[in-house]
Short mmCIF file of C-alpha atoms and ligand atoms in Angstrom, two decimals:
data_model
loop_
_atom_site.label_atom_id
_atom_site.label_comp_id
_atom_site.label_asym_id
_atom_site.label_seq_id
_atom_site.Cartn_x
_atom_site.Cartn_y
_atom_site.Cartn_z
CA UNK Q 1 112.81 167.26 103.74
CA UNK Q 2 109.32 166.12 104.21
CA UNK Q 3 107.55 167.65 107.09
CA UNK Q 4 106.36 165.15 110.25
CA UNK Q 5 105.65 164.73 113.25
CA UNK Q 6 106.30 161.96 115.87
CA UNK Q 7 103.04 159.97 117.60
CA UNK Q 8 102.74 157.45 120.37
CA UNK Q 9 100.82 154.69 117.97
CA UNK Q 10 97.98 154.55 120.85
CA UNK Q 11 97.67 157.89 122.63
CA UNK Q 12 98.92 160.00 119.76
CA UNK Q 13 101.21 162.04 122.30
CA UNK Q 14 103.57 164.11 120.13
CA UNK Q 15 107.47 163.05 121.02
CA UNK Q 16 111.14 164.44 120.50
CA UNK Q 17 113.05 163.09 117.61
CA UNK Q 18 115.31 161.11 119.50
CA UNK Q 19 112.21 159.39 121.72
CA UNK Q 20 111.92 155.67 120.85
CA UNK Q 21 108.78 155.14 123.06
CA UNK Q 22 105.83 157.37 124.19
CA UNK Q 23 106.89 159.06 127.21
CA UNK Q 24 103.03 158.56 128.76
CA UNK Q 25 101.80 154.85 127.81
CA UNK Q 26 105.14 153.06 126.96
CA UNK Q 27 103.69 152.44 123.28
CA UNK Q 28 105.31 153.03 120.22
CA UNK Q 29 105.69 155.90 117.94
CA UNK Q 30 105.35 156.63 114.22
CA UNK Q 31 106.20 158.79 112.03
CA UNK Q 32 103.03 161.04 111.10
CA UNK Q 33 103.93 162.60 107.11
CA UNK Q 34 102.44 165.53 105.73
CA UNK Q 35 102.21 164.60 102.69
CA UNK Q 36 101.63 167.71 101.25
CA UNK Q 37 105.06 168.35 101.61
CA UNK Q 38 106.32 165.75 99.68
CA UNK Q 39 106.43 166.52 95.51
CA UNK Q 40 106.38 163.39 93.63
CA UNK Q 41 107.39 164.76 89.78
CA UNK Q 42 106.30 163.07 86.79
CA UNK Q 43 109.28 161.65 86.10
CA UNK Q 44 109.20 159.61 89.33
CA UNK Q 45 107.76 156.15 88.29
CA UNK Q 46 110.28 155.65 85.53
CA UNK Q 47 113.95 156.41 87.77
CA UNK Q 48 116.30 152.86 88.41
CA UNK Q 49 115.02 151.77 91.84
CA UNK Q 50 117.54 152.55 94.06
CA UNK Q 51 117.93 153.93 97.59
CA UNK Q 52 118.37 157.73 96.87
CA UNK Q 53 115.42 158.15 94.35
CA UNK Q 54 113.17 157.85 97.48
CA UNK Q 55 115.15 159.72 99.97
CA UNK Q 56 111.62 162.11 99.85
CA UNK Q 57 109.87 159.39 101.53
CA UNK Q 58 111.90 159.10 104.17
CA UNK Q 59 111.92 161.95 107.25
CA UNK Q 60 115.87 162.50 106.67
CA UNK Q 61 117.32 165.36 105.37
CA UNK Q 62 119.73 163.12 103.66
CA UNK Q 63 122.07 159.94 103.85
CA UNK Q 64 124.79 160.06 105.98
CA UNK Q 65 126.63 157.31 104.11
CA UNK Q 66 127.69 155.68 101.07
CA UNK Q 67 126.01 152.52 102.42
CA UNK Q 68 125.02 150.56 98.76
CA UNK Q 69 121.83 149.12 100.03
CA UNK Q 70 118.44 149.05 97.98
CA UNK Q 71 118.17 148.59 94.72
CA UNK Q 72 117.88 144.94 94.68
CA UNK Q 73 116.41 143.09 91.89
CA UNK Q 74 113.28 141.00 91.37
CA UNK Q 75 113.72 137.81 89.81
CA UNK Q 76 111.32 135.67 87.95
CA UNK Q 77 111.55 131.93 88.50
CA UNK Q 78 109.09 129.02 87.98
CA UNK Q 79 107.58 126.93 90.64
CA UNK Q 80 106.05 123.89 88.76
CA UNK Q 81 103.82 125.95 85.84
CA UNK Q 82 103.55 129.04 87.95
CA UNK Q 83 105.47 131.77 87.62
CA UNK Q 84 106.79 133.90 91.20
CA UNK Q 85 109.27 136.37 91.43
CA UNK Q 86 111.32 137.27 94.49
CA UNK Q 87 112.53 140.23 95.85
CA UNK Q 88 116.33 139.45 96.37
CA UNK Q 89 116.48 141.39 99.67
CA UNK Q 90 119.73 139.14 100.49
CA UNK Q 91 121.56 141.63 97.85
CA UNK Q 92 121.83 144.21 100.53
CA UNK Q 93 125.43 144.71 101.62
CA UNK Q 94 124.73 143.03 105.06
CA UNK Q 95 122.87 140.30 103.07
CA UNK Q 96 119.27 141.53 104.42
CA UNK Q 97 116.87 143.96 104.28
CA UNK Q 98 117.51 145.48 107.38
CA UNK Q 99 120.16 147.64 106.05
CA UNK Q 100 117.29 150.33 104.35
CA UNK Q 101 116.36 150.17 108.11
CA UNK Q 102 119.89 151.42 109.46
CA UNK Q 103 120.53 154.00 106.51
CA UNK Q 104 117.65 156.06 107.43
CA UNK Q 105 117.89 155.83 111.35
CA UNK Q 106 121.34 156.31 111.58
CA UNK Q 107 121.44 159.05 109.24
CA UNK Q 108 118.33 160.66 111.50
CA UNK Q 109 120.86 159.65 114.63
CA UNK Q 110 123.60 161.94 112.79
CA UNK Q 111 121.28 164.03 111.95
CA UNK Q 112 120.65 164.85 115.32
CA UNK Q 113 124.21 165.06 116.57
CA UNK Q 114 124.27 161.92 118.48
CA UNK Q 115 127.35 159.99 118.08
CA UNK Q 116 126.32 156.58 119.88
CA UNK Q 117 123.48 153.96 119.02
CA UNK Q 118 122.51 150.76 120.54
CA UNK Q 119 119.86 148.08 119.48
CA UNK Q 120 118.70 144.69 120.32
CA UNK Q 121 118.76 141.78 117.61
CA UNK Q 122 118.38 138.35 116.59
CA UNK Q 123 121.69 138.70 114.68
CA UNK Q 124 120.84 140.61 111.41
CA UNK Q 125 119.95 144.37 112.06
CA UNK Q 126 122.58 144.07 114.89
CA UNK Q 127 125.74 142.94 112.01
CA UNK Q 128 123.55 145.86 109.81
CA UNK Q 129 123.61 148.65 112.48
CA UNK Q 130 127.02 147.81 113.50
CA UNK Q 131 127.82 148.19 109.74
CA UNK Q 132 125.80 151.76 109.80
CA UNK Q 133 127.58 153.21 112.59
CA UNK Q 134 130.69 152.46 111.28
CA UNK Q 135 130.39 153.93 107.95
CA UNK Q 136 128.87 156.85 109.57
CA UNK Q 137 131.83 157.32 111.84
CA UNK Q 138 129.39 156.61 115.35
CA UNK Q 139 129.94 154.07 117.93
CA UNK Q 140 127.10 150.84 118.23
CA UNK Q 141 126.16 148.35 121.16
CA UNK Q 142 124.43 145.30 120.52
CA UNK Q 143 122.50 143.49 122.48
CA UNK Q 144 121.79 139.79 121.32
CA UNK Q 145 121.15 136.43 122.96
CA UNK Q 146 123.95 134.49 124.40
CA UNK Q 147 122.58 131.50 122.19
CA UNK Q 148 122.33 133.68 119.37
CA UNK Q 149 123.97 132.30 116.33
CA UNK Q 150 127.82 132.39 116.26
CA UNK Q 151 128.79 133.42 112.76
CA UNK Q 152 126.41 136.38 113.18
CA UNK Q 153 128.04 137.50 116.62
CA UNK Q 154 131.19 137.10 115.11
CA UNK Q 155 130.28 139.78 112.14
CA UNK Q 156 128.55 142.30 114.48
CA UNK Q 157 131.95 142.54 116.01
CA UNK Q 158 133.89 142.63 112.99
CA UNK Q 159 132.22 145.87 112.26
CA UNK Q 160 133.89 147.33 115.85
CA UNK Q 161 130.37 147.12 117.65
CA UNK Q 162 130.43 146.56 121.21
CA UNK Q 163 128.18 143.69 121.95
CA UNK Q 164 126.29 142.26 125.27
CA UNK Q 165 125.53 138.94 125.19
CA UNK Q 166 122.05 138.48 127.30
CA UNK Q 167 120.68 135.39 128.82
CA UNK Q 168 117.64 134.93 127.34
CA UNK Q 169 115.76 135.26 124.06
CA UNK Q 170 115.45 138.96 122.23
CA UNK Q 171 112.96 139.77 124.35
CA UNK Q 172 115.01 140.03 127.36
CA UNK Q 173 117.85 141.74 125.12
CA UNK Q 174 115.06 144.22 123.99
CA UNK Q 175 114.23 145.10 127.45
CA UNK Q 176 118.27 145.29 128.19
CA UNK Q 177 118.75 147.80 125.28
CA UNK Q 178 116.09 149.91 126.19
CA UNK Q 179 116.91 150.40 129.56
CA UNK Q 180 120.94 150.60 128.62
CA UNK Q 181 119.69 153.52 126.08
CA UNK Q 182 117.54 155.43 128.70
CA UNK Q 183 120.36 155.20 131.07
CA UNK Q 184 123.09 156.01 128.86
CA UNK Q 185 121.23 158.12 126.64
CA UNK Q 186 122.03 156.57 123.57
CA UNK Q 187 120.08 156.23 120.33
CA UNK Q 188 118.16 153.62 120.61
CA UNK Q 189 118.10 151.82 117.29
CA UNK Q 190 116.68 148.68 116.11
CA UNK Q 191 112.61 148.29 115.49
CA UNK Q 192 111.15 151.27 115.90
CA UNK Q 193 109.57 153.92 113.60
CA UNK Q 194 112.84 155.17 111.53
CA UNK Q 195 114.09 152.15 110.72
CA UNK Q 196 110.25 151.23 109.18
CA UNK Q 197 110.53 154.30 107.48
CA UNK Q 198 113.46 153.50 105.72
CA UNK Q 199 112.07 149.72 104.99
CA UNK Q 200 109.38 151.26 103.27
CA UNK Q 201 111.74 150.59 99.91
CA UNK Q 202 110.64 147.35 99.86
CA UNK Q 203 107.51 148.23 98.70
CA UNK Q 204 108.25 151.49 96.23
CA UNK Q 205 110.95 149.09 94.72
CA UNK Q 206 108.60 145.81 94.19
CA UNK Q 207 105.78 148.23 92.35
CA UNK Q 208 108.84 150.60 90.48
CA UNK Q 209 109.86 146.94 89.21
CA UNK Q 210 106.72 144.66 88.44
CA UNK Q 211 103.69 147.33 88.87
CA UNK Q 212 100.99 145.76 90.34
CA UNK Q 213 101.58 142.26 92.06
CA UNK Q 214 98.28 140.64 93.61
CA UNK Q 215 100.18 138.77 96.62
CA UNK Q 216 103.56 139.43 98.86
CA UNK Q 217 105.01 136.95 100.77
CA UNK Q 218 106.65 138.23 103.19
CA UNK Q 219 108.49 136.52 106.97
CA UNK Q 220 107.24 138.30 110.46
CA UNK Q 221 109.35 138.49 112.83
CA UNK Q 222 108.88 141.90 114.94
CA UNK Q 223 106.38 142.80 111.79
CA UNK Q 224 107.98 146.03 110.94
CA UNK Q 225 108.62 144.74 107.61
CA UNK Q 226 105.05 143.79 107.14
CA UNK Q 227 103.89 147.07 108.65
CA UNK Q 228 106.89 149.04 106.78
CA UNK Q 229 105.45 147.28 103.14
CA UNK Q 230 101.97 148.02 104.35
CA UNK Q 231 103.16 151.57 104.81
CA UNK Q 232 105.00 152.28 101.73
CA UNK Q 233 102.19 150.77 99.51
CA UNK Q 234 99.99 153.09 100.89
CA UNK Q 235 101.86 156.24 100.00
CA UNK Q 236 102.01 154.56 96.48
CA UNK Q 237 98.40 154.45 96.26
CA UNK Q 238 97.91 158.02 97.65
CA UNK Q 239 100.54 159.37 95.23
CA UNK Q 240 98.87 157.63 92.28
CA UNK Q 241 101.47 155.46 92.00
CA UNK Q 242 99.42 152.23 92.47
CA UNK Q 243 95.93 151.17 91.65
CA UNK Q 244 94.63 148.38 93.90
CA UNK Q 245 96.64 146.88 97.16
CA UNK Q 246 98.24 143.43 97.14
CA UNK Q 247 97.13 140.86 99.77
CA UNK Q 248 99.97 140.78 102.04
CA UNK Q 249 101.08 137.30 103.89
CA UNK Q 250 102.47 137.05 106.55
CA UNK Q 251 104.64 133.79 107.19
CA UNK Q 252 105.93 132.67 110.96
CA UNK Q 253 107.38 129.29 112.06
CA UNK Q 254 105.06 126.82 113.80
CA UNK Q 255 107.70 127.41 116.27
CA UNK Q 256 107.54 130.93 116.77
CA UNK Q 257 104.19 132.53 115.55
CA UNK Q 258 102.48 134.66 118.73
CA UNK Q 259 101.13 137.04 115.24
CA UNK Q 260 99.76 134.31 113.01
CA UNK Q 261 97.61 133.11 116.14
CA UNK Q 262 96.49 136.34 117.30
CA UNK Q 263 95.29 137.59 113.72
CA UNK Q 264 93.60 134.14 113.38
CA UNK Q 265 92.04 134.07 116.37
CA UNK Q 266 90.99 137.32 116.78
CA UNK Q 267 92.37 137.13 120.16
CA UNK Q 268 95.35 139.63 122.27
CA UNK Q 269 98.53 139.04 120.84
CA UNK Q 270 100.67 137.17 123.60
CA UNK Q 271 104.41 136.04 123.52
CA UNK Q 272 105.07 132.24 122.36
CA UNK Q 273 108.46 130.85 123.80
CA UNK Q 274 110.35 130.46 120.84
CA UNK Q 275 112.22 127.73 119.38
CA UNK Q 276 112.57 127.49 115.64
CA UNK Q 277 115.33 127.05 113.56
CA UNK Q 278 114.24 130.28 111.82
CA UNK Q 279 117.17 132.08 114.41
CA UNK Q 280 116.28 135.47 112.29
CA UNK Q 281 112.57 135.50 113.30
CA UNK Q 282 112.79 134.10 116.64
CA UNK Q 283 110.69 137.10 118.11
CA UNK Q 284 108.37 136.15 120.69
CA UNK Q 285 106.58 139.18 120.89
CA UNK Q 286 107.16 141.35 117.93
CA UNK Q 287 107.22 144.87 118.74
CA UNK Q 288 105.08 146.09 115.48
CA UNK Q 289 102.66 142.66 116.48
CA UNK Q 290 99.16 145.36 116.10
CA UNK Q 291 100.61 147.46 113.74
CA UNK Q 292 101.17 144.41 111.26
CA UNK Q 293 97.73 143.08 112.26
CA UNK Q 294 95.97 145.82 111.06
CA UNK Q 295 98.16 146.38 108.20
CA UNK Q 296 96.80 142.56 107.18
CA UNK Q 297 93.77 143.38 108.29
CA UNK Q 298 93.40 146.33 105.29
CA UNK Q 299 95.05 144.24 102.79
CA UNK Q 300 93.01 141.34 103.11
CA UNK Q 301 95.91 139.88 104.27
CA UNK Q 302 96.73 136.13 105.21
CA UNK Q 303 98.65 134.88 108.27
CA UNK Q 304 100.53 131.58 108.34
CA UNK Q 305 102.70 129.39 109.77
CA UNK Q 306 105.12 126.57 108.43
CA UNK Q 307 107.26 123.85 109.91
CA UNK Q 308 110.62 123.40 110.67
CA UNK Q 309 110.26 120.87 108.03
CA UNK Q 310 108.60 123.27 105.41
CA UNK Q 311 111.48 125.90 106.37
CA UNK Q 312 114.55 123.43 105.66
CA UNK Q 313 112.76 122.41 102.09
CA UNK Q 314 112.13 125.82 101.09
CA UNK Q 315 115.84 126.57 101.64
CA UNK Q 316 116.82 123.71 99.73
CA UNK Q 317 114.38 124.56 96.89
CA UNK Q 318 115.80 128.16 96.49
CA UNK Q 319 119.47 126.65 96.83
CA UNK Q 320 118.26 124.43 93.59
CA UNK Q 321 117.49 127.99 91.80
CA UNK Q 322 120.52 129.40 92.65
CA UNK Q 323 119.71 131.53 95.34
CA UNK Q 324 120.81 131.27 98.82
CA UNK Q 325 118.68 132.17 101.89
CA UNK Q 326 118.83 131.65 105.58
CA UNK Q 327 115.79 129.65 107.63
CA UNK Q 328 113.98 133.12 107.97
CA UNK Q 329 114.97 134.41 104.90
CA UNK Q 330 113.67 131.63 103.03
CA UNK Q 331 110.18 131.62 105.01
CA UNK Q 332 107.92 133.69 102.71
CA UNK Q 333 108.45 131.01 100.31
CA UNK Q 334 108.08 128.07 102.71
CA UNK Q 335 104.52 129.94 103.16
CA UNK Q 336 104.03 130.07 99.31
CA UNK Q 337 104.74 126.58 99.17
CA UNK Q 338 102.27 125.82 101.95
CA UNK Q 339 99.29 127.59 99.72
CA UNK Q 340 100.19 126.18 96.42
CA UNK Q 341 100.47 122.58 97.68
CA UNK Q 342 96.91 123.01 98.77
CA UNK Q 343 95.15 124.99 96.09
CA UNK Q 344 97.61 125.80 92.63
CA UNK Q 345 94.33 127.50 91.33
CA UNK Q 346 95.03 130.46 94.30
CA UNK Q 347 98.13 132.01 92.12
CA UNK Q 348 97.02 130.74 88.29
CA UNK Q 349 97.14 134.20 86.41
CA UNK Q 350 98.41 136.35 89.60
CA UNK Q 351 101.60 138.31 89.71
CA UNK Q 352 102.87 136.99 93.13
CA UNK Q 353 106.22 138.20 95.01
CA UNK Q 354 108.00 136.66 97.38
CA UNK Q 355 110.32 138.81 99.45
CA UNK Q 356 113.67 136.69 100.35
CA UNK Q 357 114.61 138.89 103.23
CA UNK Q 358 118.20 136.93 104.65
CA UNK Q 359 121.44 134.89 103.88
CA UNK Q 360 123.41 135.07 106.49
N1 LIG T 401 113.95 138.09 107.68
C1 LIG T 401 115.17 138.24 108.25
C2 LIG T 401 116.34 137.68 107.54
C3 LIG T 401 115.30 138.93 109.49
O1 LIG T 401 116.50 139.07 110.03
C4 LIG T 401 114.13 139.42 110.13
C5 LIG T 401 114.21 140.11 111.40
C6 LIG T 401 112.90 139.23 109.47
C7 LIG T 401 112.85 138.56 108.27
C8 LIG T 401 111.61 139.72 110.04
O2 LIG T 401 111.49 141.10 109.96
O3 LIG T 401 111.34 141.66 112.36
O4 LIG T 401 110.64 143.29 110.60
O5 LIG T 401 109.29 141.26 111.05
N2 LIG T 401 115.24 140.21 112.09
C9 LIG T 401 115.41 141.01 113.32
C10 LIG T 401 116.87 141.09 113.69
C11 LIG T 401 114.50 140.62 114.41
O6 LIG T 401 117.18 141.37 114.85
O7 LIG T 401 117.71 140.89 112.82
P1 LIG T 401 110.63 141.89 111.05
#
């Protein structure tokens, strides 16, 4: 296994393994690498994308389950004369990404002899970690909104998760889970720095499959994706693996977008009440909110938002290609859309991927 160490994101305070905060400023942690511990061999690159060829990536000594997700294709379609290609993220066996998230932290949860996990979520990660903690033989709580959509609620406990319906928006069932975890010392799972480790996939799998792409469009909701991608290209480009970054964007609903104003603005990020149809990336405050900032920041990234309107047509417009998506699954494209309405010249003669992160 790679060698690393765990940092609060603003003090740099080393923490435990099993810490999900830093114990002196209440910020987040990551997950320093040493990446002269990690051997990438020549014969690297050219491996099928899937999960286990990158288990050296992640800070897990292994998988602790047969869990089938990764390896998802990328698709080429046409949007008028241009060609895109997505990143069918709603392959996964939960039908998002989230479950590369919940492979590595529950393995590092196993890893580390605990045999309980709990996590906050708009619906998806909570059905995925529930999922994860079953396969790996560990009990899960969820904590979710009470108006939280009803067909997810109903697979979260399908899987045999406990669940604890809050009133009030993730937010409040964040601030639930965390103090249910410190209490009950559970592993706290959910967004946090092993579950972006193991979503740095996305990006090895996107350059493994199309090498060099010059924009990814990807949906924000607590912007550990964006700040996982961010992460994983990097480690491509330090390994030699890719030449020259893609321009990341970022996509929110009009309804729900407290990153796309801050990064805009230049101003503090603050929370936005939200309200959007988008029930996946209804994140007032996302967790990763700086973290993803910068990361657009160094990629001379774009942040936007898109209607409720703009969200419904992009759904129907993926349905027409055969592929279904969800509200917030189907939002990087909605923010495509937005772009190439405006300016088709933007993406003539660009390799541009779209991740399609949810169906469910
Ligand atoms: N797409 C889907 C389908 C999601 O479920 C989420 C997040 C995102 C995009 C945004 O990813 O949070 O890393 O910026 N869903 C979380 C959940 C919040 O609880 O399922 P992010």
């Amino acid at each position: 296994m790679m060698d690393y160490s765990l940092r609060c994101t603003k003090c740099s305070h080393a923490e435990a393994d099993d810490a999900f905060r830093c114990s002196r400023c209440g910020s987040i942690l990551e997950v320093r690498i040493d990446y002269s511990s990690i051997m990438i061999g020549k014969a690297f690159r050219s491996r099928r994308v899937k999960n286990s060829k990158y288990l050296l990536l992640f800070p897990i000594k292994r998988f602790e389950m047969e869990g089938g997700e990764g390896g998802t294709r990328l698709v080429s379609h046409n949007i008028g004369a241009q060609k895109v290609m997505f990143k069918m993220e709603t392959e996964n066996p939960t039908g998002s990404f989230k479950d590369r998230g919940s492979a590595v932290e529950i393995s590092k949860a196993v890893e580390l002899g605990r045999n309980s996990v709990c996590c906050a979520s708009t619906g998806n990660m909570g059905m995925s970690v529930a999922r994860y903690a079953k396969l790996a033989g560990i009990s899960a709580t969820i904590f979710i909104s009470k108006d939280a959509s009803k067909e997810k609620i109903a697979r979260i406990k399908s899987y045999g998760a406990r669940l604890v319906k809050v009133d009030g928006d993730f937010n409040t069932a964040l601030r639930n889970a965390e103090a249910f975890a410190r209490k009950d010392r559970t592993f706290m799972c959910g967004d946090y720095h092993f579950r972006k480790e193991g979503q740095k996939s996305v990006a090895y799998e996107i350059i493994d499959q199309c090498g060099s792409p010059d924009f990814i469009f990807l949906p924000v909701g607590n912007a550990t994706l964006l700040s996982a991608v961010y992460k994983g290209l990097s480690e491509y480009v330090r390994f030699g693996l890719l030449d020259s970054m893609p321009r990341i964007v970022a996509v929110q609903s009009e309804k729900c977008d407290p990153l796309v104003r801050a990064y805009m603005s230049g101003r503090h990020l603050e929370y936005v009440k939200p309200k959007t149809v988008a029930d996946a990336i209804a994140v007032g405050y996302p967790t990763f909110g700086l973290e993803g900032i910068a990361a657009l920041k160094k990629t001379h990234g774009i942040a936007v938002n898109v209607s409720e309107d703009q969200l419904r047509d992009a759904i129907l417009m993926l349905e027409e290609k055969g592929i279904g998506a969800e509200a917030g699954g189907a939002a990087g494209f909605a923010g495509f859309m937005k772009f190439y309405e405006n300016d088709r010249e933007m993406f003539r003669g660009k390799k541009t991927v779209i991740v399609i992160t949810g169906n469910n």
